[in-house]
Short mmCIF file of C-alpha atoms in Angstrom, two decimals:
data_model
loop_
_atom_site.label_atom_id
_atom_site.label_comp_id
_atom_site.label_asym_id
_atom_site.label_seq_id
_atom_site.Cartn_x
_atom_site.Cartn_y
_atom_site.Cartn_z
CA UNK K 1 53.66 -46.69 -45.47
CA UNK K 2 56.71 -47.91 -46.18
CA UNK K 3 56.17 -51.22 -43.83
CA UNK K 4 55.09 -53.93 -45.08
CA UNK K 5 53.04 -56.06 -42.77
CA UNK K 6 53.48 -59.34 -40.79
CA UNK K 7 52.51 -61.76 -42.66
CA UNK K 8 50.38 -64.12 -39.99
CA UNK K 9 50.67 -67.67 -40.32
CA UNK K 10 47.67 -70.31 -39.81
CA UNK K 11 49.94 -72.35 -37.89
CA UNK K 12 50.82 -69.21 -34.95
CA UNK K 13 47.76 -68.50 -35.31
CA UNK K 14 46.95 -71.93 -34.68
CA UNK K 15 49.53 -72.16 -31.84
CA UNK K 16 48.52 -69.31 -30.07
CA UNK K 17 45.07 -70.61 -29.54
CA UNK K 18 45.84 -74.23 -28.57
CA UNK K 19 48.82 -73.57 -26.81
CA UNK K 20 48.64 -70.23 -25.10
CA UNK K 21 51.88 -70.81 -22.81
CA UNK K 22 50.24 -69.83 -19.20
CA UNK K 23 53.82 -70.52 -17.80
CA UNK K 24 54.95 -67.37 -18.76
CA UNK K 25 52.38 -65.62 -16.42
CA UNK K 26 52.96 -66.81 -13.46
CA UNK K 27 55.94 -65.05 -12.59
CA UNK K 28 54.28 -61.75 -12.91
CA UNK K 29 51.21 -62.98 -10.98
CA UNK K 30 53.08 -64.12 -8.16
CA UNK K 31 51.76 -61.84 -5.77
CA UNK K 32 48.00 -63.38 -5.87
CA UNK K 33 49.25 -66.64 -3.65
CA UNK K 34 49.67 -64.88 -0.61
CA UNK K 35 46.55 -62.58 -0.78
CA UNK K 36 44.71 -65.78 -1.82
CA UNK K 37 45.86 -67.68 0.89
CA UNK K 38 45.09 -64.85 3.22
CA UNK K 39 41.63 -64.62 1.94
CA UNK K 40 40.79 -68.04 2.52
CA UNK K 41 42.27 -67.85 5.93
CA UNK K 42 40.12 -64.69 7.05
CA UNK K 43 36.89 -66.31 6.17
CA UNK K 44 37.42 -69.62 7.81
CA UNK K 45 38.76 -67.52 10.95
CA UNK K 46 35.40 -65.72 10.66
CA UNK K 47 33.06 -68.56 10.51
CA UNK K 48 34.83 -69.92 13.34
CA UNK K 49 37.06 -72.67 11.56
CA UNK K 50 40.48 -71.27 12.71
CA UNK K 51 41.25 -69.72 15.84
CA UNK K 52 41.60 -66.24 16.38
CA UNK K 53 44.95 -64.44 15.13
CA UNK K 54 45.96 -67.66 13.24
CA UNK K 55 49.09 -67.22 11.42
CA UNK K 56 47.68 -67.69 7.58
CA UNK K 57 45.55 -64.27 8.34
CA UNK K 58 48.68 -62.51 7.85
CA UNK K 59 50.97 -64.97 4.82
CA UNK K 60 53.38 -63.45 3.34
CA UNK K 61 54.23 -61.24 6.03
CA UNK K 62 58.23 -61.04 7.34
CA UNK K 63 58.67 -63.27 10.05
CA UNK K 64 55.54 -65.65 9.88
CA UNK K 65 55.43 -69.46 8.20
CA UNK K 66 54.33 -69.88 5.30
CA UNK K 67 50.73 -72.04 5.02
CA UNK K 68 49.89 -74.32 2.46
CA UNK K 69 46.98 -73.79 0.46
CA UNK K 70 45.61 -77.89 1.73
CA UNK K 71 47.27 -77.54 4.66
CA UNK K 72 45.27 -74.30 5.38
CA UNK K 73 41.78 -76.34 4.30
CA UNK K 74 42.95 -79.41 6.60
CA UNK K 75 43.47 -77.61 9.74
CA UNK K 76 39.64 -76.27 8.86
CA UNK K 77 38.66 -79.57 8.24
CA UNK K 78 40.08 -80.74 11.92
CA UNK K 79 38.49 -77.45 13.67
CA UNK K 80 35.00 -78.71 11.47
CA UNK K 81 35.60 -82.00 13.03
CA UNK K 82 36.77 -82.14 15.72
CA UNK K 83 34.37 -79.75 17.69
CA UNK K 84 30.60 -78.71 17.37
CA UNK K 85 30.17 -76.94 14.11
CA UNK K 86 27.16 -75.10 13.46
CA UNK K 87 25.07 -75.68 10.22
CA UNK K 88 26.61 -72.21 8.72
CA UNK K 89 30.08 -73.72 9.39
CA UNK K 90 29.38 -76.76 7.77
CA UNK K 91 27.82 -75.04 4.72
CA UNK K 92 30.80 -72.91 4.35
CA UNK K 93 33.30 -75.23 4.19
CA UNK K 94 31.69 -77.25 1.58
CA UNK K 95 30.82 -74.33 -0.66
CA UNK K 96 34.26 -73.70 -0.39
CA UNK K 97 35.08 -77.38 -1.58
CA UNK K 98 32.52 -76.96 -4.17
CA UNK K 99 34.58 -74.04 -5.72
CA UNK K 100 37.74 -75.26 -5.83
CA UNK K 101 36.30 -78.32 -7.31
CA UNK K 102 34.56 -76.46 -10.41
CA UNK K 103 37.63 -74.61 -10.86
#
């Protein structure tokens, strides 16, 4: 009983509202970018958009290049492109868009 509490200030409080700081997150959710970009890869390898055992399936992994995150989309774009894609392909890929766009 002996503490006396914190006083809280309008303007932290203010401060930690408008400007929450996100930067110091992302070192300790550093790990997401290679599942992420792993996900991403197994369901455009599944619809038929990358080729079998592509390298992205398994980022982050000792030994294999590392893929971009629009590099990744742009070699699904090409595959989308550049040979007969099925109305479920199509409709995959721009879902996909669609998502990162309303993110």
């Amino acid at each position: 009983m002996g503490d006396s509490p914190r006083r809280i200030r309008p303007a932290s409080v203010a401060a930690f509202l408008f400007m929450p700081q996100f930067h110091l997150c992302f070192r300790q959710f550093s790990f997401i970018v290679p599942v992420f970009i792993r996900m991403i890869a197994v369901m455009f390898e599944q619809a038929g958009l990358l080729p079998p055992n592509h390298p992205a399936t398994r980022y982050g992994a000792e030994g294999v290049r590392k893929y971009g995150f629009f590099e990744l989309i742009g070699e699904a774009w090409y595959m989308l492109r550049s040979s007969p894609a099925t109305p479920q392909q199509w409709s995959l890929f721009g879902a996909f868009v669609m998502m990162v766009i309303f993110i």
